[in-house]
Short mmCIF file of C-alpha atoms (C1' of nucleotides) in Angstrom, two decimals:
data_model
loop_
_atom_site.label_atom_id
_atom_site.label_comp_id
_atom_site.label_asym_id
_atom_site.label_seq_id
_atom_site.Cartn_x
_atom_site.Cartn_y
_atom_site.Cartn_z
CA MET A 1 -17.22 -29.41 -7.98
CA THR A 2 -14.71 -30.10 -5.24
CA LYS A 3 -14.13 -33.70 -5.33
CA ASN A 4 -12.38 -35.64 -7.89
CA ASP A 5 -14.59 -38.16 -9.30
CA GLY A 6 -12.53 -40.75 -11.06
CA ARG A 7 -9.99 -38.25 -12.35
CA LEU A 8 -6.32 -37.69 -11.81
CA PRO A 9 -5.21 -36.35 -8.42
CA ASN A 10 -4.73 -32.62 -8.46
CA PRO A 11 -1.13 -32.65 -7.73
CA VAL A 12 -0.64 -35.01 -10.64
CA ILE A 13 -2.57 -32.82 -13.02
CA ARG A 14 -0.38 -29.77 -12.11
CA ARG A 15 2.75 -31.80 -12.94
CA LEU A 16 1.48 -33.00 -16.42
CA PRO A 17 2.12 -29.80 -18.21
CA LYS A 18 5.67 -29.81 -16.67
CA TYR A 19 6.41 -33.18 -18.23
CA TYR A 20 4.82 -32.25 -21.47
CA VAL A 21 6.86 -29.17 -22.03
CA ARG A 22 10.11 -31.03 -21.02
CA VAL A 23 9.56 -34.04 -23.21
CA ARG A 24 8.82 -31.68 -26.21
CA GLU A 25 12.07 -29.87 -25.46
CA LEU A 26 13.90 -33.26 -25.47
CA ARG A 27 12.28 -34.36 -28.63
CA ASP A 28 13.21 -31.09 -30.28
CA GLY A 29 16.86 -31.88 -29.32
CA GLY A 30 16.60 -35.35 -30.92
CA ARG A 31 16.28 -37.37 -27.96
CA GLU A 32 14.44 -40.65 -28.33
CA TRP A 33 14.34 -42.03 -24.72
CA ILE A 34 14.05 -40.54 -21.38
CA SER A 35 14.13 -42.35 -17.96
CA SER A 36 12.17 -41.53 -14.82
CA HIS A 37 15.39 -40.37 -13.22
CA GLY A 38 16.25 -38.09 -16.05
CA LEU A 39 12.78 -36.38 -15.97
CA ALA A 40 13.02 -36.24 -12.26
CA GLU A 41 16.47 -34.45 -12.33
CA ASP A 42 15.13 -32.04 -14.96
CA LEU A 43 12.08 -31.10 -13.13
CA GLY A 44 13.24 -31.13 -9.51
CA LEU A 45 11.17 -34.15 -8.58
CA THR A 46 11.90 -37.63 -7.34
CA SER A 47 12.03 -40.71 -9.92
CA SER A 48 9.25 -42.45 -7.78
CA THR A 49 6.86 -39.47 -8.25
CA VAL A 50 7.57 -39.53 -12.01
CA ARG A 51 6.99 -43.33 -12.26
CA GLN A 52 3.79 -43.01 -10.27
CA ASP A 53 2.41 -40.00 -12.44
CA LEU A 54 3.34 -41.69 -15.71
CA SER A 55 1.80 -44.91 -14.65
CA HIS A 56 -1.62 -43.08 -14.94
CA LEU A 57 -0.98 -42.55 -18.72
CA ASP A 58 -1.88 -44.91 -21.54
CA LEU A 59 1.76 -45.81 -22.11
CA ALA A 60 4.34 -48.26 -21.10
CA GLY A 61 8.02 -47.66 -20.42
CA VAL A 62 10.75 -50.04 -21.32
CA SER A 63 13.29 -51.64 -18.85
CA LYS A 64 16.76 -50.42 -19.20
CA ARG A 65 15.65 -47.62 -21.59
CA GLY A 66 12.74 -45.47 -19.93
CA TYR A 67 10.01 -43.88 -21.93
CA GLU A 68 10.05 -43.22 -25.67
CA THR A 69 9.79 -39.49 -26.07
CA ARG A 70 7.54 -39.69 -28.96
CA LEU A 71 5.13 -41.95 -27.30
CA LEU A 72 5.42 -39.99 -24.03
CA GLU A 73 4.62 -36.62 -25.84
CA ALA A 74 1.70 -38.07 -27.46
CA ALA A 75 0.20 -39.66 -24.23
CA LEU A 76 0.66 -36.39 -22.31
CA GLY A 77 -0.68 -34.19 -25.12
CA HIS A 78 -3.75 -36.54 -25.37
CA VAL A 79 -4.56 -36.23 -21.59
CA LEU A 80 -3.84 -32.43 -21.56
CA GLY A 81 -6.07 -32.02 -24.51
CA ALA A 82 -3.35 -30.70 -26.76
CA ASP A 83 -4.74 -32.84 -29.72
CA ALA A 84 -8.01 -31.11 -29.44
CA VAL A 85 -9.19 -27.43 -29.95
CA HIS A 86 -10.55 -25.60 -27.07
CA ARG A 87 -12.54 -22.46 -27.68
CA LEU A 88 -12.24 -19.65 -25.31
CA VAL A 89 -13.48 -16.07 -24.70
CA ILE A 90 -11.56 -13.20 -22.99
CA VAL A 91 -13.74 -10.66 -20.92
CA GLY A 92 -11.81 -7.62 -20.19
CA ALA A 93 -9.72 -5.72 -22.89
CA GLY A 94 -7.29 -3.93 -20.65
CA TYR A 95 -3.61 -4.52 -20.95
CA LEU A 96 -3.71 -8.10 -19.72
CA GLY A 97 -6.75 -9.16 -21.66
CA CYS A 98 -5.16 -7.79 -24.82
CA ALA A 99 -1.90 -9.41 -24.14
CA LEU A 100 -3.60 -12.77 -23.85
CA ALA A 101 -5.45 -12.21 -27.08
CA LEU A 102 -2.19 -11.41 -28.81
CA HIS A 103 -0.18 -14.14 -27.20
CA GLY A 104 0.69 -16.68 -29.85
CA GLY A 105 1.32 -19.48 -27.46
CA LEU A 106 -2.31 -20.03 -26.79
CA ARG A 107 -3.13 -20.90 -30.34
CA ALA A 108 -0.10 -22.98 -30.61
CA GLN A 109 -1.39 -25.10 -27.61
CA GLY A 110 -4.77 -25.54 -29.23
CA PHE A 111 -6.55 -22.61 -27.60
CA ASP A 112 -8.82 -20.79 -30.06
CA THR A 113 -9.66 -17.28 -28.78
CA CYS A 114 -13.20 -16.72 -30.16
CA GLY A 115 -13.81 -13.16 -28.87
CA ILE A 116 -12.75 -10.53 -26.45
CA PHE A 117 -15.36 -8.51 -24.70
CA ASP A 118 -15.41 -5.28 -22.61
CA ALA A 119 -18.04 -3.47 -20.71
CA ASP A 120 -16.45 0.01 -21.61
CA ARG A 121 -18.22 1.58 -24.42
CA GLU A 122 -14.96 3.53 -25.34
CA VAL A 123 -13.12 0.30 -25.81
CA VAL A 124 -15.77 -1.72 -27.75
CA GLY A 125 -15.09 -1.73 -31.54
CA THR A 126 -11.30 -1.22 -31.14
CA LYS A 127 -9.04 -3.86 -32.74
CA VAL A 128 -6.94 -6.33 -30.79
CA GLY A 129 -5.00 -8.34 -33.45
CA SER A 130 -7.54 -9.77 -35.76
CA LEU A 131 -10.42 -9.52 -33.24
CA SER A 132 -12.66 -6.48 -32.54
CA VAL A 133 -13.57 -5.90 -28.97
CA ARG A 134 -17.35 -6.49 -28.48
CA PRO A 135 -19.79 -5.33 -25.87
CA MET A 136 -20.88 -7.66 -23.02
CA GLY A 137 -24.25 -7.98 -24.63
CA ALA A 138 -22.69 -9.93 -27.26
CA LEU A 139 -21.14 -12.58 -24.93
CA ASN A 140 -23.99 -14.90 -24.60
CA GLY A 141 -24.65 -15.21 -28.27
CA VAL A 142 -20.98 -15.89 -29.12
CA VAL A 143 -20.48 -18.41 -26.32
CA ARG A 144 -23.56 -20.31 -27.51
CA LYS A 145 -23.10 -20.16 -31.21
CA LYS A 146 -19.26 -21.15 -31.09
CA LYS A 147 -19.59 -23.59 -28.32
CA VAL A 148 -17.10 -21.94 -26.21
CA GLU A 149 -15.84 -24.02 -23.23
CA VAL A 150 -13.60 -21.61 -21.50
CA GLY A 151 -13.84 -18.13 -20.14
CA MET A 152 -10.90 -16.15 -19.09
CA ILE A 153 -11.66 -13.37 -16.57
CA ALA A 154 -9.24 -10.46 -17.11
CA VAL A 155 -11.18 -7.73 -15.43
CA PRO A 156 -10.54 -5.78 -12.25
CA ALA A 157 -11.43 -7.76 -9.03
CA ALA A 158 -14.54 -5.50 -8.40
CA SER A 159 -16.17 -6.70 -11.47
CA ALA A 160 -14.84 -10.39 -11.63
CA GLN A 161 -17.94 -12.05 -9.95
CA GLU A 162 -20.41 -10.31 -12.19
CA VAL A 163 -18.34 -11.41 -15.27
CA ALA A 164 -18.02 -14.96 -13.88
CA ASP A 165 -21.89 -15.01 -13.47
CA LYS A 166 -22.40 -13.87 -17.00
CA LEU A 167 -19.97 -16.50 -18.30
CA VAL A 168 -21.73 -19.27 -16.42
CA GLU A 169 -25.02 -18.16 -17.61
CA ALA A 170 -23.80 -18.17 -21.19
CA GLY A 171 -22.75 -21.72 -20.69
CA VAL A 172 -19.00 -22.01 -20.35
CA ARG A 173 -17.85 -25.21 -18.42
CA GLY A 174 -14.65 -23.65 -17.13
CA LEU A 175 -13.16 -20.33 -16.03
CA LEU A 176 -9.61 -19.19 -15.75
CA ASN A 177 -9.53 -16.58 -13.13
CA LEU A 178 -6.83 -13.86 -13.59
CA ALA A 179 -8.49 -11.34 -11.16
CA TYR A 180 -7.22 -10.87 -7.66
CA CYS A 181 -10.26 -12.22 -5.87
CA HIS A 182 -12.26 -15.37 -5.39
CA VAL A 183 -15.14 -16.28 -7.71
CA HIS A 184 -18.12 -18.38 -6.85
CA VAL A 185 -19.68 -20.76 -9.57
CA PRO A 186 -22.03 -23.56 -9.59
CA ASP A 187 -20.85 -27.06 -9.09
CA HIS A 188 -20.80 -27.96 -12.76
CA VAL A 189 -18.41 -25.25 -13.72
CA GLU A 190 -14.67 -25.56 -12.92
CA VAL A 191 -12.32 -22.51 -11.92
CA VAL A 192 -8.65 -22.55 -12.14
CA ASP A 193 -7.07 -19.60 -10.45
CA ALA A 194 -4.06 -17.82 -12.25
CA ARG A 195 -3.52 -14.67 -10.27
CA ILE A 196 -0.17 -12.98 -10.77
CA ILE A 197 -0.52 -10.80 -7.64
CA ALA A 198 -1.16 -13.77 -5.34
CA SER A 199 1.84 -15.62 -6.87
CA LEU A 200 4.04 -12.68 -6.17
CA GLN A 201 2.83 -12.47 -2.63
CA GLN A 202 3.61 -16.22 -2.28
CA LEU A 203 7.17 -15.46 -3.61
CA ALA A 204 7.55 -12.50 -1.44
CA TYR A 205 6.56 -14.64 1.70
CA VAL A 206 9.08 -17.43 0.93
CA ILE A 207 11.85 -15.05 0.25
CA SER A 208 11.38 -13.21 3.53
CA ALA A 209 10.66 -16.43 5.52
CA LYS A 210 14.03 -17.75 4.25
CA VAL A 211 15.87 -14.83 5.68
CA GLY A 212 14.39 -15.49 9.00
CA ALA A 213 14.94 -19.21 8.92
CA ASP A 214 18.57 -19.40 8.08
CA GLY A 215 19.85 -16.23 9.19
CA THR A 216 21.24 -14.93 6.08
CA MET B 1 15.62 -24.77 -1.86
CA THR B 2 12.97 -27.47 -1.77
CA LYS B 3 12.22 -27.91 2.06
CA ASN B 4 10.34 -25.69 4.24
CA ASP B 5 12.61 -24.64 6.86
CA GLY B 6 10.38 -23.36 9.57
CA ARG B 7 7.96 -21.51 7.40
CA LEU B 8 4.36 -22.12 6.76
CA PRO B 9 3.29 -25.20 4.67
CA ASN B 10 2.83 -24.51 1.11
CA PRO B 11 -0.87 -25.24 0.91
CA VAL B 12 -1.28 -22.57 3.65
CA ILE B 13 0.93 -20.01 1.94
CA ARG B 14 -1.34 -20.39 -1.21
CA ARG B 15 -4.41 -19.82 0.68
CA LEU B 16 -3.32 -16.65 2.61
CA PRO B 17 -3.83 -14.31 -0.38
CA LYS B 18 -7.46 -15.56 -0.77
CA TYR B 19 -8.12 -14.71 2.92
CA TYR B 20 -6.41 -11.41 2.44
CA VAL B 21 -8.53 -10.25 -0.52
CA ARG B 22 -11.71 -11.50 1.03
CA VAL B 23 -11.10 -9.90 4.40
CA ARG B 24 -10.40 -6.54 2.53
CA GLU B 25 -13.56 -6.96 0.60
CA LEU B 26 -15.43 -7.45 3.93
CA ARG B 27 -13.72 -4.39 5.40
CA ASP B 28 -14.65 -2.23 2.46
CA GLY B 29 -18.16 -3.31 3.01
CA GLY B 30 -17.98 -2.13 6.64
CA ARG B 31 -17.95 -5.66 8.13
CA GLU B 32 -16.04 -5.66 11.52
CA TRP B 33 -16.14 -9.53 12.49
CA ILE B 34 -16.01 -12.67 10.56
CA SER B 35 -16.07 -16.33 11.74
CA SER B 36 -14.08 -19.13 10.52
CA HIS B 37 -17.49 -20.49 9.11
CA GLY B 38 -18.12 -17.24 7.20
CA LEU B 39 -14.67 -17.33 5.59
CA ALA B 40 -14.87 -21.10 4.86
CA GLU B 41 -18.24 -20.63 3.11
CA ASP B 42 -16.94 -17.54 1.16
CA LEU B 43 -13.70 -19.38 -0.23
CA GLY B 44 -15.09 -22.90 -0.46
CA LEU B 45 -12.94 -24.23 2.52
CA THR B 46 -13.92 -25.92 5.75
CA SER B 47 -14.04 -23.99 8.90
CA SER B 48 -11.46 -26.35 10.34
CA THR B 49 -8.93 -25.41 7.66
CA VAL B 50 -9.60 -21.82 8.21
CA ARG B 51 -8.93 -21.96 11.94
CA GLN B 52 -5.81 -24.10 11.48
CA ASP B 53 -4.49 -21.57 8.85
CA LEU B 54 -5.24 -18.56 10.87
CA SER B 55 -3.78 -20.08 14.12
CA HIS B 56 -0.30 -19.57 12.34
CA LEU B 57 -0.98 -15.85 12.29
CA ASP B 58 -0.18 -13.30 15.05
CA LEU B 59 -3.74 -12.83 15.85
CA ALA B 60 -6.30 -14.28 18.35
CA GLY B 61 -9.92 -14.77 17.50
CA VAL B 62 -12.72 -14.16 19.85
CA SER B 63 -15.33 -16.68 21.15
CA LYS B 64 -18.84 -16.10 19.77
CA ARG B 65 -17.65 -13.32 17.40
CA GLY B 66 -14.81 -14.74 15.41
CA TYR B 67 -11.92 -12.66 13.98
CA GLU B 68 -11.87 -8.71 13.87
CA THR B 69 -11.53 -7.93 10.20
CA ARG B 70 -9.19 -5.00 10.95
CA LEU B 71 -6.70 -7.13 12.84
CA LEU B 72 -7.05 -10.04 10.44
CA GLU B 73 -6.31 -7.85 7.55
CA ALA B 74 -3.30 -6.31 9.26
CA ALA B 75 -1.97 -9.91 10.22
CA LEU B 76 -2.38 -11.26 6.68
CA GLY B 77 -0.86 -8.08 5.17
CA HIS B 78 2.02 -8.52 7.42
CA VAL B 79 2.82 -12.21 6.55
CA LEU B 80 2.27 -11.56 2.83
CA GLY B 81 4.63 -8.61 2.95
CA ALA B 82 1.98 -6.12 1.79
CA ASP B 83 3.28 -3.57 4.37
CA ALA B 84 6.60 -3.51 2.64
CA VAL B 85 7.81 -2.46 -0.74
CA HIS B 86 9.17 -5.21 -3.05
CA ARG B 87 11.16 -4.13 -5.88
CA LEU B 88 11.13 -6.28 -9.08
CA VAL B 89 12.20 -6.16 -12.65
CA ILE B 90 10.36 -7.53 -15.70
CA VAL B 91 12.45 -9.23 -18.49
CA GLY B 92 10.73 -9.30 -21.67
CA ALA B 93 8.88 -6.36 -23.13
CA GLY B 94 6.31 -8.30 -25.32
CA TYR B 95 2.60 -8.01 -24.85
CA LEU B 96 2.69 -9.86 -21.52
CA GLY B 97 5.71 -8.09 -20.11
CA CYS B 98 4.27 -4.63 -21.03
CA ALA B 99 0.79 -5.65 -19.51
CA LEU B 100 2.42 -6.50 -16.23
CA ALA B 101 4.45 -3.17 -16.29
CA LEU B 102 1.26 -1.21 -16.88
CA HIS B 103 -0.80 -3.19 -14.30
CA GLY B 104 -1.82 -0.91 -11.61
CA GLY B 105 -2.46 -3.78 -9.17
CA LEU B 106 1.25 -4.54 -8.62
CA ARG B 107 2.05 -1.13 -7.29
CA ALA B 108 -1.16 -1.19 -5.28
CA GLN B 109 0.04 -4.37 -3.49
CA GLY B 110 3.49 -3.03 -2.83
CA PHE B 111 5.42 -4.31 -5.91
CA ASP B 112 7.40 -1.56 -7.48
CA THR B 113 8.76 -2.11 -10.87
CA CYS B 114 12.17 -0.87 -11.15
CA GLY B 115 12.76 -1.67 -14.89
CA ILE B 116 11.71 -3.61 -17.86
CA PHE B 117 14.41 -5.27 -20.15
CA ASP B 118 14.45 -6.79 -23.59
CA ALA B 119 17.12 -8.52 -25.68
CA ASP B 120 15.57 -7.02 -28.91
CA ARG B 121 17.38 -3.86 -30.08
CA GLU B 122 14.27 -2.62 -31.80
CA VAL B 123 12.41 -2.63 -28.72
CA VAL B 124 15.02 -1.24 -26.38
CA GLY B 125 14.42 2.51 -25.75
CA THR B 126 10.58 2.43 -26.39
CA LYS B 127 8.33 3.71 -23.52
CA VAL B 128 6.13 1.43 -21.50
CA GLY B 129 4.14 3.70 -19.20
CA SER B 130 6.92 5.78 -17.28
CA LEU B 131 9.68 3.23 -17.88
CA SER B 132 11.88 2.98 -20.96
CA VAL B 133 12.91 -0.56 -22.20
CA ARG B 134 16.49 -1.14 -21.37
CA PRO B 135 18.92 -3.53 -22.99
CA MET B 136 19.76 -6.74 -21.15
CA GLY B 137 23.32 -5.43 -20.47
CA ALA B 138 21.80 -2.99 -18.13
CA LEU B 139 20.18 -5.73 -15.94
CA ASN B 140 22.90 -6.42 -13.65
CA GLY B 141 23.55 -2.84 -12.68
CA VAL B 142 19.85 -2.05 -12.03
CA VAL B 143 19.35 -5.05 -9.79
CA ARG B 144 22.29 -4.33 -7.94
CA LYS B 145 21.91 -0.64 -7.51
CA LYS B 146 18.20 -0.67 -6.55
CA LYS B 147 18.45 -3.86 -4.54
CA VAL B 148 15.83 -5.73 -6.68
CA GLU B 149 14.55 -8.81 -5.07
CA VAL B 150 12.31 -10.36 -7.57
CA GLY B 151 12.66 -10.90 -11.39
CA MET B 152 9.68 -11.64 -13.52
CA ILE B 153 10.37 -13.77 -16.62
CA ALA B 154 7.97 -12.70 -19.32
CA VAL B 155 10.10 -14.09 -22.35
CA PRO B 156 9.42 -17.11 -24.76
CA ALA B 157 10.14 -20.36 -23.28
CA ALA B 158 13.27 -20.84 -25.50
CA SER B 159 15.04 -18.13 -23.66
CA ALA B 160 13.61 -18.38 -20.23
CA GLN B 161 16.53 -20.31 -18.73
CA GLU B 162 19.05 -17.80 -20.16
CA VAL B 163 17.09 -15.00 -18.50
CA ALA B 164 16.66 -16.89 -15.29
CA ASP B 165 20.58 -17.40 -15.12
CA LYS B 166 21.02 -13.64 -15.77
CA LEU B 167 18.74 -12.81 -12.97
CA VAL B 168 20.30 -15.12 -10.56
CA GLU B 169 23.63 -13.87 -11.40
CA ALA B 170 22.57 -10.28 -10.97
CA GLY B 171 21.40 -11.24 -7.37
CA VAL B 172 17.64 -11.41 -7.35
CA ARG B 173 16.26 -13.80 -4.67
CA GLY B 174 13.09 -14.95 -6.34
CA LEU B 175 11.80 -15.53 -9.86
CA LEU B 176 8.27 -15.33 -11.10
CA ASN B 177 8.15 -17.58 -14.09
CA LEU B 178 5.57 -16.86 -16.69
CA ALA B 179 7.21 -18.76 -19.39
CA TYR B 180 5.77 -22.19 -20.39
CA CYS B 181 8.85 -24.16 -19.21
CA HIS B 182 10.62 -25.13 -16.17
CA VAL B 183 13.73 -23.12 -15.08
CA HIS B 184 16.58 -24.19 -13.01
CA VAL B 185 18.05 -22.28 -10.18
CA PRO B 186 20.47 -22.59 -7.36
CA ASP B 187 19.05 -23.49 -3.94
CA HIS B 188 19.23 -20.07 -2.42
CA VAL B 189 16.79 -18.55 -5.22
CA GLU B 190 13.10 -19.39 -5.09
CA VAL B 191 10.83 -19.91 -8.19
CA VAL B 192 7.01 -19.54 -8.35
CA ASP B 193 5.41 -20.64 -11.59
CA ALA B 194 2.69 -18.55 -13.06
CA ARG B 195 2.22 -20.02 -16.46
CA ILE B 196 -1.15 -19.27 -18.02
CA ILE B 197 -1.00 -22.01 -20.76
CA ALA B 198 -0.28 -24.64 -18.05
CA SER B 199 -3.24 -23.34 -16.08
CA LEU B 200 -5.57 -23.53 -19.25
CA GLN B 201 -4.34 -27.12 -19.80
CA GLN B 202 -5.23 -28.06 -16.34
CA LEU B 203 -8.66 -26.58 -16.73
CA ALA B 204 -9.05 -28.36 -20.07
CA TYR B 205 -8.28 -31.64 -18.34
CA VAL B 206 -10.77 -31.28 -15.42
CA ILE B 207 -13.42 -30.25 -17.84
CA SER B 208 -12.96 -33.10 -20.20
CA ALA B 209 -12.52 -35.55 -17.16
CA LYS B 210 -15.78 -34.40 -15.85
CA VAL B 211 -17.71 -35.45 -19.18
CA GLY B 212 -16.17 -38.84 -18.81
CA ALA B 213 -17.00 -39.18 -15.18
CA ASP B 214 -20.68 -38.34 -14.85
CA GLY B 215 -21.81 -38.91 -18.29
CA THR B 216 -23.00 -35.44 -18.98
"C1'" DT C 1 -27.18 -18.52 31.73
"C1'" DA C 2 -27.18 -20.75 27.14
"C1'" DG C 3 -25.12 -20.96 22.82
"C1'" DA C 4 -21.70 -19.92 19.49
"C1'" DT C 5 -17.19 -19.83 18.26
"C1'" DT C 6 -12.18 -20.41 18.78
"C1'" DG C 7 -7.85 -23.10 19.33
"C1'" DT C 8 -5.91 -27.44 19.44
"C1'" DT C 9 -5.59 -32.48 19.81
"C1'" DA C 10 -6.57 -36.68 17.52
"C1'" DA C 11 -8.23 -39.24 13.44
"C1'" DT C 12 -8.57 -39.62 8.85
"C1'" DC C 13 -7.37 -39.02 4.43
"C1'" DG C 14 -4.21 -38.54 0.61
"C1'" DA C 15 0.42 -37.87 -1.52
"C1'" DT C 16 5.07 -38.85 -1.80
"C1'" DT C 17 8.82 -41.69 -1.23
"C1'" DA C 18 11.26 -46.06 -0.56
"C1'" DA C 19 11.81 -50.74 -1.77
"C1'" DC C 20 12.10 -54.43 -4.77
"C1'" DA C 21 10.44 -58.08 -7.94
"C1'" DA C 22 9.87 -58.32 -12.89
"C1'" DT C 23 11.85 -57.27 -17.08
"C1'" DC C 24 14.62 -56.37 -20.98
"C1'" DT D 1 24.92 -62.50 -18.38
"C1'" DA D 2 24.76 -58.42 -15.49
"C1'" DG D 3 22.86 -54.11 -14.87
"C1'" DA D 4 19.56 -50.54 -15.34
"C1'" DT D 5 14.97 -49.49 -15.18
"C1'" DT D 6 10.08 -50.01 -15.00
"C1'" DG D 7 5.64 -50.85 -12.40
"C1'" DT D 8 3.73 -51.53 -8.13
"C1'" DT D 9 3.25 -52.48 -3.27
"C1'" DA D 10 4.03 -50.95 1.25
"C1'" DA D 11 5.69 -47.33 4.39
"C1'" DT D 12 6.15 -42.74 5.56
"C1'" DC D 13 5.04 -38.30 5.51
"C1'" DG D 14 2.04 -34.37 5.64
"C1'" DA D 15 -2.35 -32.09 5.21
"C1'" DT D 16 -7.26 -31.86 6.06
"C1'" DT D 17 -11.01 -32.82 8.84
"C1'" DA D 18 -13.48 -34.01 12.91
"C1'" DA D 19 -14.23 -33.47 17.69
"C1'" DC D 20 -14.46 -31.12 21.76
"C1'" DA D 21 -12.96 -28.49 25.94
"C1'" DA D 22 -12.28 -23.62 26.86
"C1'" DT D 23 -14.14 -19.34 26.50
"C1'" DC D 24 -16.66 -15.29 26.06
#
DNA sequence: TAGATTGTTAATCGATTAACAATC
DNA sequence: TAGATTGTTAATCGATTAACAATC
C-alpha cells in the first residue's frame, strides 16, 4: 500500500520515535515539562514542526509551560505501539540475525521475538540465546500459531525476495527489510527498509558532496 | 550541516542505492537496457520520478531504448562512492558491532573496517574476525593515522553521545548512528541514523493504522 | 515511417515554516 | 499584569507528477 489512508504523514511518523526517545531521557532526568522550542533544539528541528507534529497526538500542551513529559511520553508511546506487544520472527541466523535476536532493546520496546529461522541445515538447531534456529519449513506454522505480525529479513540480498514471499504467505502484516535490495509485496503488507549499506552510501555521498561544495 | 549546498535533494539520495542495487541485478541477469518505466515498476516509483532522478547523473538515456545498464551502474556507483574505498571504525563490540565487523557486504561495497573499539576492559583484546577489539583510548590515533572518514555508533543509547563526541574529536567526517537516540554533532560532521528499533516502531504504526483505516 | 522513450518544463501536491490570536 | 507558549491558519518552499516536444 502506497497511499496514506487517514494516517499520519510519513515524515511525521519518522520523527515520532525521536520525540519518544528524547522525552524518555528527559523524564529519566526528572524533567516535568518541555516546550516545543526545547524539543526542537534538542532534535535539530523548528518549534513549528514540533507543534505541528504533536498536534496530531491525543494531548494538549499548556501555555507558558509546554508539554508535560509524563503525558507526552504516554501519548507518543501509545501511537508507536509501545504499550502493546508486537510479535516478530527473524529469518536468517547469520551474524546480523543473531545480533538482533540477542539485542535486548527489542524486547524492552515491546517487540517479542517468537522465532529465528534459517535455510542452512548446518545452522538449524543451534542455540541463539534462548531460541533454537528452526528450519524454513517451520515458519508458516509458527507465524500462524503465534499470530506473528512482523518478519525481519536478515538474509543475503539474493534470497531476500524468496524469504519475503514466504513471510507474506505465512501471514505477516509487515516486513523489516535489512537486505541490500528491494522486495516486492502485495498491497496489504507494509515494508520498511533498514539497510545499513544503503545508509552508509548515503553518508558517503553527503560527505564527498560537501567537499566539492564548500571547497574544504 | 542542515542545508543542501548544491548537492542532490535528500529524497533523491535515498533512492540512488535502490537504483544501484536493481541495476546490478539486471546486469547480472544479462540485461543491457532498462527504461524509466521498467525501473519505476521494479522499485514502486513513477517513471517521472526515475527520469528526474537519473537526470542528475552524468549519463544520457537513449530514445526508444532507455538507459544502458552498464553505464547506469557506473554512473550510480560513482555518485555513491562505490568506486572509492571508505575507511570506517566501529565503536561498540556488542552483538551488533561484531555483526557489522563480520558482515561481508560492507567490504564488498568499498567500506573498509579499520578498527573496532569498546570501553569494556573485558572485551578489549578479543578477536572479531581478523580484528582485535581495541580500547577507546586507541580511537584517536587510529582515526588520524588511517584517515578514517566514518564512525559507526553501535553502543547503548546511554553512551552514544559520548562516543559521538570522541569520534568527532578524532576527526571523522560522518557518523552512522545505530543507537536508539539522537546525537548532536557540529555542523561540519554529517549524521545518518540507522536505528532498527525506530524502524520497527514506524512499521508497527503503519500496520496498526491500517487496521483502523480500512476496517480489516 | 510510426511508435516508444527521453529530458525538461509546468502543474500539482504536500511538508515545513512563519505568524499571530488565544491562553495561562 | 506581562510575557511565554500553544494551536492553528496562511505563506513558503520543495518534491512529485503530468505533459509533451525532441529524438532515435
